[in-house]
Short mmCIF file of C-alpha atoms and ligand atoms in Angstrom, two decimals:
data_model
loop_
_atom_site.label_atom_id
_atom_site.label_comp_id
_atom_site.label_asym_id
_atom_site.label_seq_id
_atom_site.Cartn_x
_atom_site.Cartn_y
_atom_site.Cartn_z
CA MET A 1 122.06 -11.18 3.15
CA THR A 2 121.88 -11.42 7.23
CA VAL A 3 125.10 -12.03 8.96
CA VAL A 4 125.31 -13.71 12.27
CA GLY A 5 127.83 -15.60 14.56
CA ALA A 6 127.40 -14.79 18.35
CA ARG A 7 125.01 -15.47 21.21
CA PRO A 8 123.68 -11.77 21.11
CA GLN A 9 123.21 -11.59 17.16
CA PHE A 10 121.20 -14.78 17.18
CA VAL A 11 118.58 -12.56 20.18
CA LYS A 12 118.81 -9.46 17.83
CA ALA A 13 118.35 -11.45 14.24
CA ALA A 14 115.34 -13.68 15.67
CA ALA A 15 113.28 -10.21 16.40
CA VAL A 16 114.15 -8.70 13.25
CA SER A 17 114.06 -12.06 10.76
CA ARG A 18 110.62 -12.29 12.24
CA ALA A 19 109.40 -9.18 11.44
CA LEU A 20 111.03 -9.18 7.65
CA ALA A 21 108.77 -12.15 7.20
CA ARG A 22 105.89 -10.61 8.57
CA THR A 23 106.30 -7.43 6.59
CA GLY A 24 106.92 -9.76 3.47
CA GLY A 25 108.84 -8.94 0.13
CA PHE A 26 112.15 -10.32 1.40
CA ASP A 27 114.31 -12.95 0.44
CA GLU A 28 116.43 -13.37 3.77
CA ILE A 29 119.94 -15.37 3.29
CA MET A 30 121.10 -16.22 6.67
CA VAL A 31 124.86 -16.44 7.04
CA HIS A 32 126.14 -17.87 10.40
CA THR A 33 129.78 -17.36 10.58
CA GLY A 34 130.30 -20.00 13.36
CA GLN A 35 131.74 -17.98 15.81
CA HIS A 36 129.84 -19.48 18.73
CA TYR A 37 129.45 -22.96 17.93
CA ASP A 38 129.01 -24.91 20.93
CA ASP A 39 124.92 -26.28 20.64
CA ASN A 40 124.09 -24.32 23.66
CA MET A 41 125.94 -21.06 21.98
CA SER A 42 124.24 -21.13 18.98
CA SER A 43 121.83 -24.21 17.51
CA ILE A 44 119.69 -23.99 20.91
CA PHE A 45 119.04 -20.25 19.59
CA PHE A 46 118.02 -21.29 16.09
CA GLU A 47 115.29 -23.79 17.19
CA GLU A 48 113.79 -22.43 20.18
CA MET A 49 113.54 -18.89 18.63
CA GLU A 50 112.60 -20.03 15.07
CA ILE A 51 115.45 -18.16 13.08
CA PRO A 52 115.35 -19.02 9.52
CA ARG A 53 118.30 -21.61 8.89
CA PRO A 54 121.31 -20.36 7.75
CA ARG A 55 122.18 -21.28 4.17
CA TYR A 56 125.56 -20.89 5.12
CA ASN A 57 127.70 -21.70 8.16
CA LEU A 58 131.17 -20.87 7.58
CA GLY A 59 132.50 -22.34 10.55
CA ILE A 60 134.85 -19.98 11.36
CA GLY A 61 135.43 -19.76 15.48
CA GLY A 62 138.03 -19.18 17.97
CA GLY A 63 141.41 -17.82 17.42
CA GLY A 64 142.91 -14.26 17.87
CA HIS A 65 140.97 -11.13 16.46
CA GLY A 66 143.19 -11.05 13.45
CA ALA A 67 142.34 -14.72 12.12
CA MET A 68 139.29 -14.68 13.26
CA THR A 69 137.86 -11.55 11.55
CA GLY A 70 140.10 -12.29 8.76
CA ARG A 71 139.01 -15.32 7.65
CA GLN A 72 135.29 -14.34 8.25
CA LEU A 73 136.07 -11.76 5.68
CA GLU A 74 137.39 -13.62 3.05
CA GLN A 75 135.00 -16.34 3.07
CA LEU A 76 132.10 -13.55 3.56
CA GLU A 77 133.53 -12.09 0.50
CA ARG A 78 132.92 -15.31 -1.55
CA VAL A 79 129.47 -15.92 0.00
CA ILE A 80 128.36 -12.02 -1.03
CA LEU A 81 129.88 -12.58 -4.65
CA GLU A 82 127.75 -16.06 -5.09
CA GLN A 83 124.63 -14.46 -3.89
CA HIS A 84 124.51 -10.98 -4.96
CA PRO A 85 122.57 -9.67 -1.92
CA ASP A 86 120.81 -6.13 -2.22
CA LEU A 87 121.81 -5.26 1.36
CA VAL A 88 124.16 -6.86 4.19
CA LEU A 89 123.00 -6.45 7.46
CA VAL A 90 125.19 -6.68 10.70
CA TYR A 91 123.76 -6.79 14.31
CA GLY A 92 126.05 -5.34 17.13
CA ASP A 93 129.66 -5.18 17.70
CA THR A 94 131.50 -8.89 17.56
CA ASN A 95 133.93 -9.49 14.99
CA SER A 96 131.21 -11.01 12.94
CA THR A 97 129.52 -7.65 12.49
CA LEU A 98 133.19 -6.42 11.57
CA ALA A 99 133.75 -9.00 8.62
CA GLY A 100 130.49 -8.89 7.54
CA ALA A 101 130.44 -4.81 7.46
CA LEU A 102 133.88 -4.74 5.61
CA ALA A 103 133.06 -7.37 3.09
CA ALA A 104 130.02 -5.98 2.01
CA ALA A 105 131.75 -2.55 2.06
CA LYS A 106 134.81 -3.37 -0.47
CA LEU A 107 131.88 -5.24 -3.03
CA HIS A 108 130.08 -1.79 -2.58
CA VAL A 109 126.83 -3.65 -1.25
CA PRO A 110 124.81 -1.49 0.86
CA ILE A 111 125.16 -1.85 4.68
CA ALA A 112 122.59 -1.96 7.69
CA HIS A 113 123.72 -1.73 11.15
CA VAL A 114 121.53 -2.70 13.57
CA GLU A 115 122.52 -0.96 17.11
CA ALA A 116 124.19 1.39 15.74
CA GLY A 117 125.68 4.86 17.92
CA LEU A 118 126.07 2.58 20.74
CA ARG A 119 129.78 3.74 22.50
CA SER A 120 131.65 2.93 25.72
CA TYR A 121 134.58 5.27 24.47
CA ASN A 122 136.72 2.80 25.80
CA ARG A 123 139.14 1.85 22.50
CA ARG A 124 140.39 -1.05 25.08
CA MET A 125 137.31 -3.46 24.39
CA PRO A 126 137.29 -5.06 20.68
CA GLU A 127 134.04 -4.27 20.37
CA GLU A 128 134.19 -0.64 20.66
CA ILE A 129 136.58 -1.05 17.46
CA ASN A 130 134.15 -3.37 16.02
CA ARG A 131 131.02 -0.71 16.28
CA VAL A 132 132.96 2.32 15.25
CA LEU A 133 134.38 1.14 11.93
CA THR A 134 131.17 -0.54 11.23
CA ASP A 135 129.27 2.37 11.83
CA HIS A 136 131.44 4.49 9.39
CA LEU A 137 130.72 1.83 6.80
CA SER A 138 127.27 1.43 7.08
CA ASP A 139 124.49 2.98 4.76
CA ILE A 140 121.46 2.58 7.19
CA LEU A 141 122.10 2.61 10.81
CA PHE A 142 119.40 1.75 13.17
CA ALA A 143 120.30 3.41 16.37
CA PRO A 144 118.35 2.48 19.15
CA THR A 145 117.99 5.83 21.16
CA GLU A 146 118.62 9.42 20.46
CA THR A 147 121.88 9.10 22.77
CA ALA A 148 122.93 6.60 20.14
CA ARG A 149 121.99 8.91 16.92
CA GLN A 150 124.12 12.05 19.07
CA ASN A 151 126.97 9.70 19.28
CA LEU A 152 127.26 9.24 15.48
CA ARG A 153 126.83 12.68 15.01
CA LEU A 154 130.04 13.64 17.02
CA GLU A 155 131.97 11.64 14.52
CA GLY A 156 130.34 13.04 11.53
CA ILE A 157 127.83 10.66 10.80
CA THR A 158 124.53 12.64 9.86
CA HIS A 159 123.22 11.09 6.86
CA GLU A 160 119.81 10.75 6.39
CA GLY A 161 120.20 6.59 6.94
CA ILE A 162 119.96 7.55 10.43
CA HIS A 163 116.91 5.79 11.95
CA VAL A 164 116.24 5.92 15.33
CA VAL A 165 114.13 2.79 16.27
CA GLY A 166 114.27 1.57 19.40
CA ASP A 167 115.74 -2.08 20.87
CA VAL A 168 115.24 -5.03 18.72
CA MET A 169 116.17 -6.74 21.75
CA TYR A 170 112.96 -5.20 23.62
CA ASP A 171 110.85 -7.30 20.88
CA ALA A 172 112.52 -10.05 21.45
CA THR A 173 111.66 -9.89 25.25
CA ILE A 174 108.00 -8.93 24.81
CA PHE A 175 107.69 -11.72 22.00
CA TYR A 176 109.69 -14.87 24.15
CA ARG A 177 108.35 -13.66 27.77
CA GLU A 178 105.16 -16.06 27.18
CA ARG A 179 107.20 -18.63 26.20
CA ALA A 180 109.72 -18.53 29.07
CA ARG A 181 110.78 -21.60 30.52
CA GLU A 182 111.91 -23.01 33.89
CA PRO A 183 115.41 -25.00 33.47
CA SER A 184 114.41 -28.45 34.52
CA TRP A 185 117.39 -28.59 37.28
CA PHE A 186 116.11 -25.55 38.44
CA PRO A 187 113.88 -26.95 41.64
CA ASP A 188 117.22 -29.20 42.41
CA LEU A 189 119.20 -26.44 43.17
CA SER A 190 117.77 -25.70 46.70
CA ILE A 191 117.41 -22.12 45.29
CA GLU A 192 114.25 -19.92 46.38
CA ARG A 193 112.91 -18.14 43.18
CA GLU A 194 113.25 -14.26 43.55
CA ALA A 195 116.06 -14.84 46.04
CA PHE A 196 118.88 -15.48 43.75
CA VAL A 197 121.84 -13.54 42.14
CA LEU A 198 121.44 -14.07 38.05
CA CYS A 199 125.51 -13.74 36.94
CA THR A 200 126.79 -13.58 33.51
CA ILE A 201 130.84 -12.77 33.00
CA HIS A 202 132.47 -13.06 29.67
CA ARG A 203 133.97 -9.92 28.60
CA ALA A 204 137.72 -10.22 27.48
CA GLU A 205 138.75 -7.29 30.47
CA ASN A 206 137.59 -9.34 33.31
CA VAL A 207 138.28 -13.20 32.30
CA ASP A 208 141.80 -12.59 30.62
CA ASP A 209 142.81 -10.79 33.81
CA PRO A 210 142.73 -13.51 36.76
CA SER A 211 142.75 -10.59 39.60
CA ARG A 212 139.70 -8.90 38.26
CA LEU A 213 138.13 -12.03 37.85
CA GLN A 214 139.13 -13.03 41.48
CA ARG A 215 137.86 -9.86 42.69
CA ILE A 216 134.35 -10.28 40.58
CA LEU A 217 134.02 -13.86 42.19
CA SER A 218 135.26 -12.73 45.68
CA GLY A 219 132.50 -9.67 45.55
CA LEU A 220 129.79 -12.75 44.66
CA ARG A 221 130.80 -14.63 47.40
CA ASP A 222 130.63 -11.68 49.96
CA ALA A 223 126.95 -10.85 49.28
CA ASP A 224 126.28 -13.76 51.01
CA LEU A 225 122.89 -15.13 48.61
CA PRO A 226 123.18 -17.72 46.18
CA VAL A 227 124.59 -16.76 42.78
CA LEU A 228 123.62 -18.82 39.66
CA LEU A 229 125.97 -18.25 36.82
CA PRO A 230 125.37 -19.66 33.62
CA ILE A 231 128.98 -19.96 32.58
CA HIS A 232 130.26 -19.00 29.05
CA PRO A 233 132.75 -21.51 27.61
CA ARG A 234 135.55 -18.90 27.51
CA THR A 235 135.11 -17.96 31.33
CA ARG A 236 134.95 -21.41 32.59
CA ALA A 237 138.13 -21.92 30.54
CA ARG A 238 139.96 -19.33 32.47
CA ILE A 239 138.54 -20.35 35.99
CA ALA A 240 140.13 -23.70 34.95
CA GLU A 241 143.42 -22.54 33.90
CA SER A 242 143.58 -20.07 36.68
CA MET A 243 142.69 -21.81 39.45
CA ILE A 244 140.55 -19.45 40.90
CA GLU A 245 138.15 -20.70 43.84
CA VAL A 246 134.25 -20.35 43.21
CA GLY A 247 132.63 -19.63 46.52
CA ALA A 248 130.18 -22.25 47.87
CA ASN A 249 127.41 -20.19 47.04
CA ILE A 250 128.21 -19.59 43.74
CA VAL A 251 126.38 -22.01 41.27
CA LEU A 252 127.77 -23.04 38.18
CA CYS A 253 125.74 -24.27 34.96
CA ASP A 254 126.45 -24.35 31.33
CA PRO A 255 125.08 -22.04 29.18
CA VAL A 256 121.23 -21.84 29.18
CA GLY A 257 119.26 -21.29 25.90
CA TYR A 258 116.98 -17.91 25.27
CA LEU A 259 113.85 -19.18 26.67
CA GLU A 260 115.40 -20.39 30.20
CA MET A 261 117.35 -17.35 30.53
CA THR A 262 114.31 -15.66 30.01
CA TRP A 263 112.86 -17.15 33.10
CA LEU A 264 115.61 -17.04 35.32
CA GLU A 265 115.72 -12.88 34.41
CA ALA A 266 112.09 -12.59 35.40
CA ASN A 267 112.63 -14.62 38.66
CA CYS A 268 115.96 -13.65 40.43
CA ALA A 269 116.55 -11.33 42.61
CA VAL A 270 119.20 -8.92 40.84
CA VAL A 271 121.35 -9.00 38.09
CA ALA A 272 125.08 -9.11 37.94
CA THR A 273 126.67 -9.00 34.32
CA ASP A 274 128.83 -7.87 31.83
CA SER A 275 127.07 -8.50 29.23
CA GLY A 276 125.37 -5.65 26.98
CA GLY A 277 121.84 -7.72 26.24
CA VAL A 278 121.77 -9.00 29.60
CA GLN A 279 121.82 -5.76 31.27
CA LYS A 280 119.12 -4.38 29.10
CA GLU A 281 116.76 -7.36 29.82
CA ALA A 282 117.08 -6.99 33.65
CA TYR A 283 115.49 -4.11 33.20
CA PHE A 284 112.94 -5.28 30.84
CA HIS A 285 112.30 -7.71 33.60
CA GLY A 286 111.74 -5.09 36.39
CA LYS A 287 115.29 -6.13 37.84
CA HIS A 288 117.77 -3.89 39.52
CA CYS A 289 121.40 -4.70 37.60
CA VAL A 290 125.15 -4.89 39.15
CA THR A 291 127.15 -4.05 36.05
CA LEU A 292 130.70 -5.56 36.21
CA ARG A 293 131.99 -3.14 33.99
CA ASP A 294 133.68 0.34 34.36
CA GLU A 295 131.70 2.05 31.80
CA THR A 296 128.54 1.08 29.86
CA GLU A 297 126.86 1.85 26.51
CA TRP A 298 123.37 1.84 28.33
CA VAL A 299 123.87 4.90 29.82
CA GLU A 300 120.24 5.54 30.14
CA LEU A 301 120.13 2.87 32.48
CA VAL A 302 122.50 4.10 35.01
CA SER A 303 120.53 7.72 34.77
CA LEU A 304 117.61 5.83 35.42
CA GLY A 305 119.19 4.56 38.50
CA VAL A 306 118.20 1.06 37.60
CA ASN A 307 121.77 -0.20 36.86
CA VAL A 308 124.77 0.65 38.83
CA LEU A 309 128.59 0.49 37.34
CA VAL A 310 131.16 -1.41 39.82
CA GLY A 311 133.69 -2.39 37.85
CA ALA A 312 135.73 -5.71 39.81
CA ASP A 313 135.51 -3.97 43.33
CA SER A 314 134.59 -6.69 45.69
CA GLU A 315 133.62 -4.31 48.24
CA LYS A 316 131.28 -2.59 45.69
CA ILE A 317 129.72 -5.53 44.30
CA ARG A 318 128.94 -6.85 47.23
CA ALA A 319 127.44 -4.14 48.90
CA ALA A 320 125.38 -3.33 45.08
CA ILE A 321 123.90 -7.03 45.01
CA VAL A 322 123.12 -6.64 48.68
CA ALA A 323 121.16 -2.81 48.35
CA ARG A 324 119.61 -4.09 45.16
CA ALA A 325 118.43 -7.85 45.46
CA GLY A 326 114.24 -7.77 45.74
CA LYS A 327 114.16 -3.84 44.96
CA PRO A 328 111.46 -3.10 43.02
CA THR A 329 112.19 -0.68 39.70
CA VAL A 330 110.21 2.32 38.09
CA PRO A 331 109.05 1.24 34.64
CA SER A 332 109.83 3.45 32.11
CA VAL A 333 109.98 3.25 27.95
CA VAL A 334 113.59 4.34 26.93
CA TYR A 335 114.27 1.53 24.24
CA GLY A 336 110.88 1.92 22.59
CA ARG A 337 108.14 -0.03 23.03
CA GLY A 338 108.58 -3.23 21.46
CA HIS A 339 108.28 -2.29 18.06
CA ALA A 340 111.59 -1.71 16.71
CA ALA A 341 112.06 -4.32 14.47
CA GLY A 342 109.15 -3.77 12.39
CA LYS A 343 110.37 -0.12 11.69
CA VAL A 344 113.75 -2.10 10.66
CA ALA A 345 112.01 -3.91 8.29
CA GLU A 346 109.51 -1.11 6.95
CA VAL A 347 112.98 1.02 6.54
CA LEU A 348 114.61 -1.75 4.52
CA LEU A 349 111.12 -2.33 2.55
C1 UD1 B 1 132.11 -12.53 21.62
C2 UD1 B 1 131.92 -11.34 21.40
C3 UD1 B 1 131.64 -10.33 22.43
C4 UD1 B 1 130.28 -10.51 22.67
C5 UD1 B 1 130.27 -12.02 23.20
C6 UD1 B 1 128.54 -12.72 23.14
C7 UD1 B 1 133.87 -10.20 19.93
C8 UD1 B 1 135.13 -9.56 19.71
N1 UD1 B 1 133.42 -10.67 21.27
O1 UD1 B 1 133.00 -12.59 22.57
O2 UD1 B 1 131.39 -8.83 22.00
O3 UD1 B 1 130.00 -9.96 23.66
O4 UD1 B 1 130.77 -12.64 21.97
O5 UD1 B 1 128.48 -14.13 24.29
O6 UD1 B 1 133.54 -10.57 19.06
N2 UD1 B 1 134.31 -20.90 22.91
C9 UD1 B 1 133.84 -21.86 22.84
N3 UD1 B 1 132.76 -22.43 22.40
C10 UD1 B 1 131.45 -21.30 21.94
C11 UD1 B 1 131.72 -20.01 21.43
C12 UD1 B 1 133.31 -19.47 22.36
O7 UD1 B 1 134.38 -23.06 23.27
O8 UD1 B 1 130.72 -22.23 21.28
C13 UD1 B 1 135.27 -20.43 23.24
C14 UD1 B 1 136.64 -20.56 22.29
O9 UD1 B 1 137.48 -20.74 23.28
C15 UD1 B 1 136.68 -19.09 22.13
C16 UD1 B 1 136.24 -18.11 23.13
O10 UD1 B 1 135.47 -18.73 23.85
O11 UD1 B 1 138.12 -19.08 21.58
C17 UD1 B 1 136.17 -16.47 22.86
O12 UD1 B 1 134.94 -16.88 21.81
P1 UD1 B 1 134.71 -15.41 21.03
O13 UD1 B 1 133.82 -15.53 20.17
O14 UD1 B 1 136.19 -15.01 20.58
O15 UD1 B 1 134.37 -14.11 22.32
P2 UD1 B 1 133.30 -14.11 23.18
O16 UD1 B 1 134.22 -13.87 24.57
O17 UD1 B 1 132.56 -15.54 22.98
N1 UDP B 2 122.11 -15.39 27.01
C1 UDP B 2 121.53 -16.67 27.05
N2 UDP B 2 121.72 -17.88 27.67
C2 UDP B 2 122.75 -17.31 28.22
C3 UDP B 2 123.52 -16.07 29.00
C4 UDP B 2 122.84 -15.25 27.78
O1 UDP B 2 120.71 -16.89 26.33
O2 UDP B 2 123.42 -18.68 29.10
C5 UDP B 2 121.36 -14.35 26.20
C6 UDP B 2 120.76 -13.23 26.95
O3 UDP B 2 119.42 -13.43 27.60
C7 UDP B 2 121.01 -12.38 26.02
C8 UDP B 2 122.11 -12.80 25.10
O4 UDP B 2 122.79 -13.80 25.55
O5 UDP B 2 119.90 -12.05 25.24
C9 UDP B 2 123.35 -11.73 25.24
O6 UDP B 2 124.48 -12.33 25.00
P1 UDP B 2 125.82 -12.16 25.50
O7 UDP B 2 125.69 -11.92 27.01
O8 UDP B 2 126.26 -13.23 25.44
O9 UDP B 2 126.74 -10.87 24.60
P2 UDP B 2 126.73 -9.38 24.75
O10 UDP B 2 125.07 -8.62 24.66
O11 UDP B 2 127.54 -9.16 25.98
O12 UDP B 2 127.10 -9.27 23.60
#
């Protein structure tokens, strides 16, 4: 039983579900918690990426962390009792991840966690709490890197269920790259290919603090390059509430599907983001990433020099964008060679 709920999990599940089908021998029950529910945050991914249709959609999105996670936990328990899965498979670090793992653990159903061992060491992030707890509940832990395995070891998780397999998001990038699609409205923007900043912002610590959000937007404005910002509904709401001014060089658009996002990543000059997944995708597409956070779980990218942490410091954001736009990156294989999902399927089998 695969439990997903938020956008990054659809991307990861797309790669692994395809590998499960290719390997054979599985009856995958896809369960969507409903954490993300807008068409452009959810159903577009299932359609474009050909992810198995959810057998259940629990329709539980919005609200506070406790309410959301608690309601998901209650409903997932019901679904697990109904279906008796041999294993529950969860991804990443959202509230849906934790709810899936906790529901399974209480019913003594084995848990596999894809993207285990990632740490920011910042317990103020809801995702850090979700990751730590999920890793400690899991029986099979798919770590993307040796660093992640080492993080698990430091917390006393040393059992034989840990497998370093690489990053399933790289598998997704490779598979869907050839299907990448230019957004139909892109030519109307008068933005040149390879001459714009692709930006996403949704992290709670950035968007729920108006002063941080203001400083990030000021840095983007001062960079004086066109910025395309497919805007998460949470961020759109916060900008509207706090009446923050968005610079004239910043073009807001609705969230895009994965195929259009892949095209934008492949055709931008530089990425600026607080997303976990988008940091890695920038690297997969050979672009520098200016990370709008104070720390990252994807430390390898910072060591390689292709990712720079600038927090919400306007001047650092401006300077990093100007310095890195259009600059080539050196290819390397820190997240595997695109066979992570196949390895996950083999281990599960
Ligand atoms: C969640 C994850 C975060 C992940 C992100 C991916 C948690 C704690 N956070 O953050 O780790 O990086 O997803 O995008 O699980 N909303 C809509 N429509 C939607 C989805 C959300 O309007 O389809 C709005 C709602 O007002 C909702 C708010 O966005 O309350 C926040 O959504 P939520 O899922 O709680 O958190 P994200 O910021 O999306
Ligand atoms: N993504 C997308 N459209 C967008 C923004 C992001 O398809 O408008 C994809 C992106 O390519 C990546 C995933 O969503 O595969 C990352 O999800 P997100 O940034 O929401 O969450 P995080 O990775 O930070 O948890």
